[in-house]
Amino acid sequence: MSGFVEKPEPIQVPGLVHLHTGKVRELYQNEAGDLVMVASDRMSAYDWVLPTEIPDKGRVLTQLSLWWFDQLRDLIPNHVIGTEVPEGAPADWAGRTLVCKQLRMIPVECVARGYLTGSGLLEYDESRTVCGLALPEGLVDGSELPAPIFTPATKAEVGEHDENVPYEEVARQVGAETAAQLRQATLAVYARARDIARDRGIVLADTKFEFGFDGDTLVLADEVLTPDSSRFWPADEWQPGRTQPSYDKQFVRNWLTSAESGWDRRSEQPPPPLPEDVVRATRQKYVEAYERLTGLGWI
């Protein structure tokens, strides 16, 4: 059992139709037929959406995504139309709202990995492969791969795991031409972002993208290159062979699996609220990622 510990009731706004409550985002449609995405401060871990929010998290995700979309616009178009808050919406929506094109979304999580860790490491330790791609012997947690790899996954509902799948399965599901487009775009965007992050003292270990079609044009959608969708490591602390320090929800994961939390992730019990020091430290990591990548101060 997993999902929302306490599923929120969506805010009703005149002129907007609520479509979906995700782990982090609320999705609406406006009268023009555009999508309105609002990033909350919700935090998810171990397939649960936790009862405790992280202040400013939704704004960090939104503003960092906008910054990255700008860095990538010569490589691939994105779905953003604007950032205006719809009339009648709460003032708190400012800075966390994206008005976006409706796309024909592709039901694949497009993951690029430049370093070995996470679920990729688990598979590698068993078979020396990741998503069926053979890798050399001798790699450890945090090793840089000989070249970045495309390791797609199926998209899961809230409370369920995304599942890594071979490239051939993606080609079977969406067609060989679309699968090839996804692989090319994913690796091109990852390479650009990896180089930008490296210049700012950050290792982009892996990341996931979502794409859709606007007519026949492949478009980058959802969030992009945030601490929720990527593993960012401080370059000056990168040391293969161990778990790397990171700019993400690791403080949350560590506390949830500690004796202090009293929670057994293998049980069917929902996780407890987060203590204030974990909330504070996690917020600081998200803000620090934004500031180091963009070079801008967080307000």
PDB file of C-alpha atoms in Angstrom:
ATOM      1  CA  MET A   1       0.000   0.000   0.000  1.00  0.00           C
ATOM      2  CA  SER A   2       1.236   3.510  -0.808  1.00  0.00           C
ATOM      3  CA  GLY A   3       0.096   6.807  -2.300  1.00  0.00           C
ATOM      4  CA  PHE A   4      -1.060   9.919  -0.452  1.00  0.00           C
ATOM      5  CA  VAL A   5      -0.924   9.897   3.329  1.00  0.00           C
ATOM      6  CA  GLU A   6      -3.490  12.720   3.193  1.00  0.00           C
ATOM      7  CA  LYS A   7      -4.782  13.428  -0.314  1.00  0.00           C
ATOM      8  CA  PRO A   8      -5.470  17.158  -0.675  1.00  0.00           C
ATOM      9  CA  GLU A   9      -8.713  18.568  -2.001  1.00  0.00           C
ATOM     10  CA  PRO A  10      -7.984  20.571  -5.167  1.00  0.00           C
ATOM     11  CA  ILE A  11      -8.613  24.305  -5.042  1.00  0.00           C
ATOM     12  CA  GLN A  12     -11.535  25.348  -7.235  1.00  0.00           C
ATOM     13  CA  VAL A  13     -10.869  28.404  -9.412  1.00  0.00           C
ATOM     14  CA  PRO A  14     -13.458  30.036 -11.701  1.00  0.00           C
ATOM     15  CA  GLY A  15     -12.691  29.306 -15.349  1.00  0.00           C
ATOM     16  CA  LEU A  16     -10.449  26.327 -14.554  1.00  0.00           C
ATOM     17  CA  VAL A  17     -11.365  22.651 -14.656  1.00  0.00           C
ATOM     18  CA  HIS A  18      -9.323  20.449 -12.334  1.00  0.00           C
ATOM     19  CA  LEU A  19      -7.945  17.447 -14.236  1.00  0.00           C
ATOM     20  CA  HIS A  20      -5.508  15.628 -11.967  1.00  0.00           C
ATOM     21  CA  THR A  21      -3.737  15.631  -8.608  1.00  0.00           C
ATOM     22  CA  GLY A  22      -0.178  14.348  -8.975  1.00  0.00           C
ATOM     23  CA  LYS A  23       2.532  13.700  -6.408  1.00  0.00           C
ATOM     24  CA  VAL A  24       3.595  17.344  -6.545  1.00  0.00           C
ATOM     25  CA  ARG A  25       1.483  19.128  -9.157  1.00  0.00           C
ATOM     26  CA  GLU A  26      -2.158  20.029  -9.603  1.00  0.00           C
ATOM     27  CA  LEU A  27      -3.247  20.063 -13.245  1.00  0.00           C
ATOM     28  CA  TYR A  28      -6.069  22.240 -14.571  1.00  0.00           C
ATOM     29  CA  GLN A  29      -7.424  23.242 -17.966  1.00  0.00           C
ATOM     30  CA  ASN A  30      -8.392  26.850 -18.716  1.00  0.00           C
ATOM     31  CA  GLU A  31     -11.153  28.089 -20.993  1.00  0.00           C
ATOM     32  CA  ALA A  32      -8.711  28.416 -23.903  1.00  0.00           C
ATOM     33  CA  GLY A  33      -7.906  24.704 -23.628  1.00  0.00           C
ATOM     34  CA  ASP A  34      -4.398  25.265 -22.244  1.00  0.00           C
ATOM     35  CA  LEU A  35      -3.054  23.341 -19.259  1.00  0.00           C
ATOM     36  CA  VAL A  36      -2.346  25.135 -15.995  1.00  0.00           C
ATOM     37  CA  MET A  37       0.234  23.307 -13.847  1.00  0.00           C
ATOM     38  CA  VAL A  38       0.635  24.368 -10.227  1.00  0.00           C
ATOM     39  CA  ALA A  39       3.597  22.953  -8.287  1.00  0.00           C
ATOM     40  CA  SER A  40       2.821  22.376  -4.609  1.00  0.00           C
ATOM     41  CA  ASP A  41       5.285  22.004  -1.744  1.00  0.00           C
ATOM     42  CA  ARG A  42       4.416  18.314  -1.377  1.00  0.00           C
ATOM     43  CA  MET A  43       7.250  15.831  -0.896  1.00  0.00           C
ATOM     44  CA  SER A  44       7.221  12.206  -2.002  1.00  0.00           C
ATOM     45  CA  ALA A  45       9.503   9.369  -0.936  1.00  0.00           C
ATOM     46  CA  TYR A  46       9.339   5.585  -1.208  1.00  0.00           C
ATOM     47  CA  ASP A  47       6.136   5.858  -3.293  1.00  0.00           C
ATOM     48  CA  TRP A  48       4.359   7.855  -0.577  1.00  0.00           C
ATOM     49  CA  VAL A  49       3.310  11.503  -0.739  1.00  0.00           C
ATOM     50  CA  LEU A  50       4.238  12.599   2.764  1.00  0.00           C
ATOM     51  CA  PRO A  51       2.032  14.527   5.193  1.00  0.00           C
ATOM     52  CA  THR A  52       4.700  17.244   5.654  1.00  0.00           C
ATOM     53  CA  GLU A  53       5.423  19.901   3.023  1.00  0.00           C
ATOM     54  CA  ILE A  54       8.779  21.558   2.260  1.00  0.00           C
ATOM     55  CA  PRO A  55       8.373  25.366   2.144  1.00  0.00           C
ATOM     56  CA  ASP A  56       9.224  26.954  -1.242  1.00  0.00           C
ATOM     57  CA  LYS A  57       9.753  23.581  -2.923  1.00  0.00           C
ATOM     58  CA  GLY A  58       7.107  24.142  -5.602  1.00  0.00           C
ATOM     59  CA  ARG A  59       8.505  27.548  -6.488  1.00  0.00           C
ATOM     60  CA  VAL A  60      12.047  26.185  -6.694  1.00  0.00           C
ATOM     61  CA  LEU A  61      10.919  23.413  -9.060  1.00  0.00           C
ATOM     62  CA  THR A  62       9.001  25.867 -11.248  1.00  0.00           C
ATOM     63  CA  GLN A  63      11.649  28.572 -11.413  1.00  0.00           C
ATOM     64  CA  LEU A  64      14.483  26.094 -12.002  1.00  0.00           C
ATOM     65  CA  SER A  65      12.490  24.395 -14.779  1.00  0.00           C
ATOM     66  CA  LEU A  66      11.926  27.774 -16.444  1.00  0.00           C
ATOM     67  CA  TRP A  67      15.660  28.521 -16.257  1.00  0.00           C
ATOM     68  CA  TRP A  68      16.521  25.173 -17.830  1.00  0.00           C
ATOM     69  CA  PHE A  69      13.891  25.495 -20.564  1.00  0.00           C
ATOM     70  CA  ASP A  70      15.636  28.744 -21.519  1.00  0.00           C
ATOM     71  CA  GLN A  71      19.050  27.023 -21.657  1.00  0.00           C
ATOM     72  CA  LEU A  72      17.644  24.272 -23.890  1.00  0.00           C
ATOM     73  CA  ARG A  73      15.361  26.154 -26.261  1.00  0.00           C
ATOM     74  CA  ASP A  74      17.769  25.899 -29.205  1.00  0.00           C
ATOM     75  CA  LEU A  75      17.859  22.112 -28.777  1.00  0.00           C
ATOM     76  CA  ILE A  76      14.172  21.338 -28.364  1.00  0.00           C
ATOM     77  CA  PRO A  77      10.917  23.293 -27.976  1.00  0.00           C
ATOM     78  CA  ASN A  78       9.072  23.192 -24.654  1.00  0.00           C
ATOM     79  CA  HIS A  79       5.440  23.359 -23.627  1.00  0.00           C
ATOM     80  CA  VAL A  80       5.463  26.648 -21.657  1.00  0.00           C
ATOM     81  CA  ILE A  81       3.145  29.416 -22.853  1.00  0.00           C
ATOM     82  CA  GLY A  82       3.366  31.699 -19.822  1.00  0.00           C
ATOM     83  CA  THR A  83       3.550  32.028 -16.054  1.00  0.00           C
ATOM     84  CA  GLU A  84       0.610  34.303 -15.291  1.00  0.00           C
ATOM     85  CA  VAL A  85      -1.587  33.347 -12.356  1.00  0.00           C
ATOM     86  CA  PRO A  86      -5.211  32.840 -13.505  1.00  0.00           C
ATOM     87  CA  GLU A  87      -7.711  35.420 -12.296  1.00  0.00           C
ATOM     88  CA  GLY A  88      -9.364  34.293  -9.090  1.00  0.00           C
ATOM     89  CA  ALA A  89      -6.559  31.885  -8.153  1.00  0.00           C
ATOM     90  CA  PRO A  90      -4.865  32.083  -4.733  1.00  0.00           C
ATOM     91  CA  ALA A  91      -1.991  34.569  -4.434  1.00  0.00           C
ATOM     92  CA  ASP A  92       0.161  31.610  -3.325  1.00  0.00           C
ATOM     93  CA  TRP A  93       0.110  30.344  -6.932  1.00  0.00           C
ATOM     94  CA  ALA A  94       2.548  33.101  -7.932  1.00  0.00           C
ATOM     95  CA  GLY A  95       5.922  31.651  -8.914  1.00  0.00           C
ATOM     96  CA  ARG A  96       4.634  28.084  -8.995  1.00  0.00           C
ATOM     97  CA  THR A  97       2.276  28.258 -11.995  1.00  0.00           C
ATOM     98  CA  LEU A  98       2.967  27.307 -15.622  1.00  0.00           C
ATOM     99  CA  VAL A  99       0.452  27.752 -18.434  1.00  0.00           C
ATOM    100  CA  CYS A 100       1.306  25.090 -21.012  1.00  0.00           C
ATOM    101  CA  LYS A 101       0.313  23.732 -24.396  1.00  0.00           C
ATOM    102  CA  GLN A 102      -1.823  20.635 -24.506  1.00  0.00           C
ATOM    103  CA  LEU A 103       0.382  17.908 -25.965  1.00  0.00           C
ATOM    104  CA  ARG A 104      -0.136  14.331 -27.028  1.00  0.00           C
ATOM    105  CA  MET A 105       1.969  12.926 -24.206  1.00  0.00           C
ATOM    106  CA  ILE A 106       4.182   9.873 -24.712  1.00  0.00           C
ATOM    107  CA  PRO A 107       3.715   7.363 -21.850  1.00  0.00           C
ATOM    108  CA  VAL A 108       7.444   6.833 -21.245  1.00  0.00           C
ATOM    109  CA  GLU A 109       9.796   8.198 -18.576  1.00  0.00           C
ATOM    110  CA  CYS A 110      12.891   9.109 -20.593  1.00  0.00           C
ATOM    111  CA  VAL A 111      15.848   8.565 -18.283  1.00  0.00           C
ATOM    112  CA  ALA A 112      19.439   9.490 -19.094  1.00  0.00           C
ATOM    113  CA  ARG A 113      22.252   8.162 -16.916  1.00  0.00           C
ATOM    114  CA  GLY A 114      25.813   9.388 -16.985  1.00  0.00           C
ATOM    115  CA  TYR A 115      26.777   7.770 -13.688  1.00  0.00           C
ATOM    116  CA  LEU A 116      25.905   4.468 -12.037  1.00  0.00           C
ATOM    117  CA  THR A 117      23.655   4.596  -8.963  1.00  0.00           C
ATOM    118  CA  GLY A 118      20.124   3.870  -7.768  1.00  0.00           C
ATOM    119  CA  SER A 119      18.111   1.212  -9.583  1.00  0.00           C
ATOM    120  CA  GLY A 120      20.768   1.104 -12.308  1.00  0.00           C
ATOM    121  CA  LEU A 121      23.369   0.022  -9.768  1.00  0.00           C
ATOM    122  CA  LEU A 122      21.090  -2.730  -8.457  1.00  0.00           C
ATOM    123  CA  GLU A 123      20.655  -4.179 -11.938  1.00  0.00           C
ATOM    124  CA  TYR A 124      24.352  -3.778 -12.735  1.00  0.00           C
ATOM    125  CA  ASP A 125      25.357  -5.682  -9.602  1.00  0.00           C
ATOM    126  CA  GLU A 126      23.173  -8.590 -10.714  1.00  0.00           C
ATOM    127  CA  SER A 127      23.847  -8.746 -14.453  1.00  0.00           C
ATOM    128  CA  ARG A 128      26.404  -6.079 -15.489  1.00  0.00           C
ATOM    129  CA  THR A 129      23.616  -4.415 -17.463  1.00  0.00           C
ATOM    130  CA  VAL A 130      21.259  -1.456 -17.055  1.00  0.00           C
ATOM    131  CA  CYS A 131      17.958  -1.762 -18.936  1.00  0.00           C
ATOM    132  CA  GLY A 132      19.583  -4.558 -20.888  1.00  0.00           C
ATOM    133  CA  LEU A 133      22.577  -2.443 -21.942  1.00  0.00           C
ATOM    134  CA  ALA A 134      25.890  -4.177 -21.229  1.00  0.00           C
ATOM    135  CA  LEU A 135      28.372  -2.214 -19.116  1.00  0.00           C
ATOM    136  CA  PRO A 136      32.036  -2.944 -18.333  1.00  0.00           C
ATOM    137  CA  GLU A 137      33.230  -4.756 -15.230  1.00  0.00           C
ATOM    138  CA  GLY A 138      34.540  -2.874 -12.222  1.00  0.00           C
ATOM    139  CA  LEU A 139      31.956  -0.111 -11.869  1.00  0.00           C
ATOM    140  CA  VAL A 140      30.796   0.920  -8.392  1.00  0.00           C
ATOM    141  CA  ASP A 141      28.234   3.260  -6.874  1.00  0.00           C
ATOM    142  CA  GLY A 142      28.921   6.699  -8.377  1.00  0.00           C
ATOM    143  CA  SER A 143      31.137   5.539 -11.262  1.00  0.00           C
ATOM    144  CA  GLU A 144      30.988   7.654 -14.406  1.00  0.00           C
ATOM    145  CA  LEU A 145      29.784   5.555 -17.334  1.00  0.00           C
ATOM    146  CA  PRO A 146      31.883   5.255 -20.523  1.00  0.00           C
ATOM    147  CA  ALA A 147      29.123   7.270 -22.245  1.00  0.00           C
ATOM    148  CA  PRO A 148      25.639   8.406 -21.177  1.00  0.00           C
ATOM    149  CA  ILE A 149      22.903   5.822 -21.709  1.00  0.00           C
ATOM    150  CA  PHE A 150      19.164   6.019 -22.369  1.00  0.00           C
ATOM    151  CA  THR A 151      17.303   3.847 -19.849  1.00  0.00           C
ATOM    152  CA  PRO A 152      13.558   4.354 -20.257  1.00  0.00           C
ATOM    153  CA  ALA A 153      10.872   3.446 -17.748  1.00  0.00           C
ATOM    154  CA  THR A 154       7.128   3.027 -17.782  1.00  0.00           C
ATOM    155  CA  LYS A 155       5.110   5.828 -16.167  1.00  0.00           C
ATOM    156  CA  ALA A 156       3.423   4.746 -12.936  1.00  0.00           C
ATOM    157  CA  GLU A 157       0.389   6.056 -11.088  1.00  0.00           C
ATOM    158  CA  VAL A 158       0.819   7.842  -7.736  1.00  0.00           C
ATOM    159  CA  GLY A 159       1.941   5.263  -5.174  1.00  0.00           C
ATOM    160  CA  GLU A 160       3.423   2.872  -7.719  1.00  0.00           C
ATOM    161  CA  HIS A 161       6.959   2.322  -9.012  1.00  0.00           C
ATOM    162  CA  ASP A 162       8.150   3.403 -12.437  1.00  0.00           C
ATOM    163  CA  GLU A 163       9.594   0.253 -13.989  1.00  0.00           C
ATOM    164  CA  ASN A 164      12.761   0.187 -16.101  1.00  0.00           C
ATOM    165  CA  VAL A 165      12.188  -1.352 -19.535  1.00  0.00           C
ATOM    166  CA  PRO A 166      14.499  -2.205 -22.452  1.00  0.00           C
ATOM    167  CA  TYR A 167      14.645   0.170 -25.417  1.00  0.00           C
ATOM    168  CA  GLU A 168      13.034  -2.509 -27.566  1.00  0.00           C
ATOM    169  CA  GLU A 169       9.935  -2.425 -25.367  1.00  0.00           C
ATOM    170  CA  VAL A 170       9.632   1.344 -25.867  1.00  0.00           C
ATOM    171  CA  ALA A 171       9.925   0.838 -29.637  1.00  0.00           C
ATOM    172  CA  ARG A 172       7.192  -1.778 -29.451  1.00  0.00           C
ATOM    173  CA  GLN A 173       4.892   0.510 -27.449  1.00  0.00           C
ATOM    174  CA  VAL A 174       5.345   3.818 -29.291  1.00  0.00           C
ATOM    175  CA  GLY A 175       6.921   2.812 -32.595  1.00  0.00           C
ATOM    176  CA  ALA A 176      10.527   2.626 -33.761  1.00  0.00           C
ATOM    177  CA  GLU A 177      10.635   6.192 -35.130  1.00  0.00           C
ATOM    178  CA  THR A 178       9.270   7.783 -31.950  1.00  0.00           C
ATOM    179  CA  ALA A 179      11.545   5.643 -29.756  1.00  0.00           C
ATOM    180  CA  ALA A 180      14.569   6.807 -31.750  1.00  0.00           C
ATOM    181  CA  GLN A 181      13.451  10.444 -31.381  1.00  0.00           C
ATOM    182  CA  LEU A 182      13.074  10.003 -27.629  1.00  0.00           C
ATOM    183  CA  ARG A 183      16.527   8.476 -27.249  1.00  0.00           C
ATOM    184  CA  GLN A 184      18.217  11.152 -29.366  1.00  0.00           C
ATOM    185  CA  ALA A 185      16.448  14.036 -27.602  1.00  0.00           C
ATOM    186  CA  THR A 186      17.016  12.608 -24.115  1.00  0.00           C
ATOM    187  CA  LEU A 187      20.756  12.140 -24.616  1.00  0.00           C
ATOM    188  CA  ALA A 188      21.166  15.528 -26.329  1.00  0.00           C
ATOM    189  CA  VAL A 189      19.401  17.389 -23.517  1.00  0.00           C
ATOM    190  CA  TYR A 190      21.297  15.425 -20.871  1.00  0.00           C
ATOM    191  CA  ALA A 191      24.658  16.229 -22.516  1.00  0.00           C
ATOM    192  CA  ARG A 192      23.888  19.958 -22.640  1.00  0.00           C
ATOM    193  CA  ALA A 193      22.668  20.019 -19.036  1.00  0.00           C
ATOM    194  CA  ARG A 194      25.594  17.883 -17.783  1.00  0.00           C
ATOM    195  CA  ASP A 195      28.080  20.365 -19.236  1.00  0.00           C
ATOM    196  CA  ILE A 196      26.251  23.391 -17.825  1.00  0.00           C
ATOM    197  CA  ALA A 197      26.028  21.788 -14.386  1.00  0.00           C
ATOM    198  CA  ARG A 198      29.695  20.745 -14.477  1.00  0.00           C
ATOM    199  CA  ASP A 199      30.716  24.357 -15.111  1.00  0.00           C
ATOM    200  CA  ARG A 200      28.871  25.247 -11.906  1.00  0.00           C
ATOM    201  CA  GLY A 201      30.533  22.559  -9.795  1.00  0.00           C
ATOM    202  CA  ILE A 202      27.686  20.043  -9.942  1.00  0.00           C
ATOM    203  CA  VAL A 203      27.628  16.483 -11.274  1.00  0.00           C
ATOM    204  CA  LEU A 204      24.381  15.628 -13.081  1.00  0.00           C
ATOM    205  CA  ALA A 205      24.341  11.892 -12.393  1.00  0.00           C
ATOM    206  CA  ASP A 206      21.022  11.100 -14.035  1.00  0.00           C
ATOM    207  CA  THR A 207      17.713  12.710 -14.888  1.00  0.00           C
ATOM    208  CA  LYS A 208      14.324  11.936 -16.378  1.00  0.00           C
ATOM    209  CA  PHE A 209      12.294  13.806 -18.973  1.00  0.00           C
ATOM    210  CA  GLU A 210       8.778  13.677 -20.336  1.00  0.00           C
ATOM    211  CA  PHE A 211       7.946  14.454 -23.940  1.00  0.00           C
ATOM    212  CA  GLY A 212       4.819  14.958 -25.993  1.00  0.00           C
ATOM    213  CA  PHE A 213       3.889  15.804 -29.554  1.00  0.00           C
ATOM    214  CA  ASP A 214       2.542  19.158 -30.726  1.00  0.00           C
ATOM    215  CA  GLY A 215       1.347  17.983 -34.126  1.00  0.00           C
ATOM    216  CA  ASP A 216       4.429  16.212 -35.491  1.00  0.00           C
ATOM    217  CA  THR A 217       6.893  18.167 -33.324  1.00  0.00           C
ATOM    218  CA  LEU A 218       8.510  16.536 -30.288  1.00  0.00           C
ATOM    219  CA  VAL A 219       8.227  18.870 -27.281  1.00  0.00           C
ATOM    220  CA  LEU A 220       9.861  18.783 -23.832  1.00  0.00           C
ATOM    221  CA  ALA A 221       7.183  18.862 -21.115  1.00  0.00           C
ATOM    222  CA  ASP A 222       6.461  18.749 -17.381  1.00  0.00           C
ATOM    223  CA  GLU A 223       9.377  19.772 -15.133  1.00  0.00           C
ATOM    224  CA  VAL A 224      12.971  19.548 -16.261  1.00  0.00           C
ATOM    225  CA  LEU A 225      16.301  19.075 -14.474  1.00  0.00           C
ATOM    226  CA  THR A 226      15.110  19.757 -10.944  1.00  0.00           C
ATOM    227  CA  PRO A 227      16.144  18.028  -7.697  1.00  0.00           C
ATOM    228  CA  ASP A 228      12.872  16.065  -7.935  1.00  0.00           C
ATOM    229  CA  SER A 229      13.660  14.653 -11.386  1.00  0.00           C
ATOM    230  CA  SER A 230      17.472  14.496 -11.254  1.00  0.00           C
ATOM    231  CA  ARG A 231      20.407  13.463  -9.117  1.00  0.00           C
ATOM    232  CA  PHE A 232      22.722  16.422  -8.549  1.00  0.00           C
ATOM    233  CA  TRP A 233      25.983  15.811  -6.674  1.00  0.00           C
ATOM    234  CA  PRO A 234      28.554  18.397  -5.525  1.00  0.00           C
ATOM    235  CA  ALA A 235      31.509  17.833  -7.875  1.00  0.00           C
ATOM    236  CA  ASP A 236      34.135  18.541  -5.222  1.00  0.00           C
ATOM    237  CA  GLU A 237      32.728  15.708  -3.049  1.00  0.00           C
ATOM    238  CA  TRP A 238      32.211  13.124  -5.800  1.00  0.00           C
ATOM    239  CA  GLN A 239      33.879   9.876  -4.772  1.00  0.00           C
ATOM    240  CA  PRO A 240      32.921   6.611  -6.502  1.00  0.00           C
ATOM    241  CA  GLY A 241      32.392   3.633  -4.254  1.00  0.00           C
ATOM    242  CA  ARG A 242      29.999   5.213  -1.790  1.00  0.00           C
ATOM    243  CA  THR A 243      26.674   7.010  -1.596  1.00  0.00           C
ATOM    244  CA  GLN A 244      27.231  10.549  -2.874  1.00  0.00           C
ATOM    245  CA  PRO A 245      26.118  13.726  -1.093  1.00  0.00           C
ATOM    246  CA  SER A 246      23.265  15.169  -3.137  1.00  0.00           C
ATOM    247  CA  TYR A 247      20.961  18.137  -3.721  1.00  0.00           C
ATOM    248  CA  ASP A 248      17.653  16.381  -3.330  1.00  0.00           C
ATOM    249  CA  LYS A 249      15.367  14.598  -0.873  1.00  0.00           C
ATOM    250  CA  GLN A 250      18.109  12.423   0.645  1.00  0.00           C
ATOM    251  CA  PHE A 251      17.622  14.001   4.076  1.00  0.00           C
ATOM    252  CA  VAL A 252      14.017  12.833   3.914  1.00  0.00           C
ATOM    253  CA  ARG A 253      14.898   9.305   2.792  1.00  0.00           C
ATOM    254  CA  ASN A 254      17.598   8.996   5.443  1.00  0.00           C
ATOM    255  CA  TRP A 255      15.282  10.056   8.247  1.00  0.00           C
ATOM    256  CA  LEU A 256      12.413   7.827   7.093  1.00  0.00           C
ATOM    257  CA  THR A 257      14.675   4.762   7.151  1.00  0.00           C
ATOM    258  CA  SER A 258      16.296   5.684  10.484  1.00  0.00           C
ATOM    259  CA  ALA A 259      15.377   4.259  13.864  1.00  0.00           C
ATOM    260  CA  GLU A 260      14.274   7.739  14.916  1.00  0.00           C
ATOM    261  CA  SER A 261      11.316   7.731  12.509  1.00  0.00           C
ATOM    262  CA  GLY A 262      10.043   4.382  13.787  1.00  0.00           C
ATOM    263  CA  TRP A 263       8.699   3.626  10.301  1.00  0.00           C
ATOM    264  CA  ASP A 264       9.139   0.340   8.457  1.00  0.00           C
ATOM    265  CA  ARG A 265       8.982   1.048   4.719  1.00  0.00           C
ATOM    266  CA  ARG A 266       8.106  -2.618   4.107  1.00  0.00           C
ATOM    267  CA  SER A 267       4.956  -2.275   6.177  1.00  0.00           C
ATOM    268  CA  GLU A 268       1.613  -1.022   4.918  1.00  0.00           C
ATOM    269  CA  GLN A 269       1.641   1.836   7.420  1.00  0.00           C
ATOM    270  CA  PRO A 270       1.983   5.390   6.075  1.00  0.00           C
ATOM    271  CA  PRO A 271       5.146   7.312   6.987  1.00  0.00           C
ATOM    272  CA  PRO A 272       5.068   9.783   9.885  1.00  0.00           C
ATOM    273  CA  PRO A 273       5.357  13.585   9.660  1.00  0.00           C
ATOM    274  CA  LEU A 274       8.870  14.951   9.144  1.00  0.00           C
ATOM    275  CA  PRO A 275      10.668  16.764  11.987  1.00  0.00           C
ATOM    276  CA  GLU A 276      11.445  20.440  11.554  1.00  0.00           C
ATOM    277  CA  ASP A 277      15.218  19.965  11.174  1.00  0.00           C
ATOM    278  CA  VAL A 278      14.713  17.557   8.250  1.00  0.00           C
ATOM    279  CA  VAL A 279      12.272  19.989   6.622  1.00  0.00           C
ATOM    280  CA  ARG A 280      14.763  22.842   7.042  1.00  0.00           C
ATOM    281  CA  ALA A 281      17.733  20.868   5.689  1.00  0.00           C
ATOM    282  CA  THR A 282      15.759  19.592   2.690  1.00  0.00           C
ATOM    283  CA  ARG A 283      14.511  23.075   1.796  1.00  0.00           C
ATOM    284  CA  GLN A 284      18.076  24.358   1.972  1.00  0.00           C
ATOM    285  CA  LYS A 285      19.301  21.685  -0.448  1.00  0.00           C
ATOM    286  CA  TYR A 286      16.626  22.593  -3.008  1.00  0.00           C
ATOM    287  CA  VAL A 287      17.431  26.296  -2.694  1.00  0.00           C
ATOM    288  CA  GLU A 288      21.174  25.635  -2.913  1.00  0.00           C
ATOM    289  CA  ALA A 289      20.704  23.600  -6.092  1.00  0.00           C
ATOM    290  CA  TYR A 290      18.762  26.491  -7.627  1.00  0.00           C
ATOM    291  CA  GLU A 291      21.344  29.079  -6.613  1.00  0.00           C
ATOM    292  CA  ARG A 292      24.397  27.087  -7.731  1.00  0.00           C
ATOM    293  CA  LEU A 293      22.910  26.160 -11.098  1.00  0.00           C
ATOM    294  CA  THR A 294      21.392  29.513 -12.023  1.00  0.00           C
ATOM    295  CA  GLY A 295      23.855  31.835 -10.311  1.00  0.00           C
ATOM    296  CA  LEU A 296      20.838  33.710  -8.891  1.00  0.00           C
ATOM    297  CA  GLY A 297      19.964  34.306  -5.263  1.00  0.00           C
ATOM    298  CA  TRP A 298      16.743  32.785  -3.954  1.00  0.00           C
ATOM    299  CA  ILE A 299      14.240  35.363  -2.728  1.00  0.00           C
TER     300      ILE A 299
END
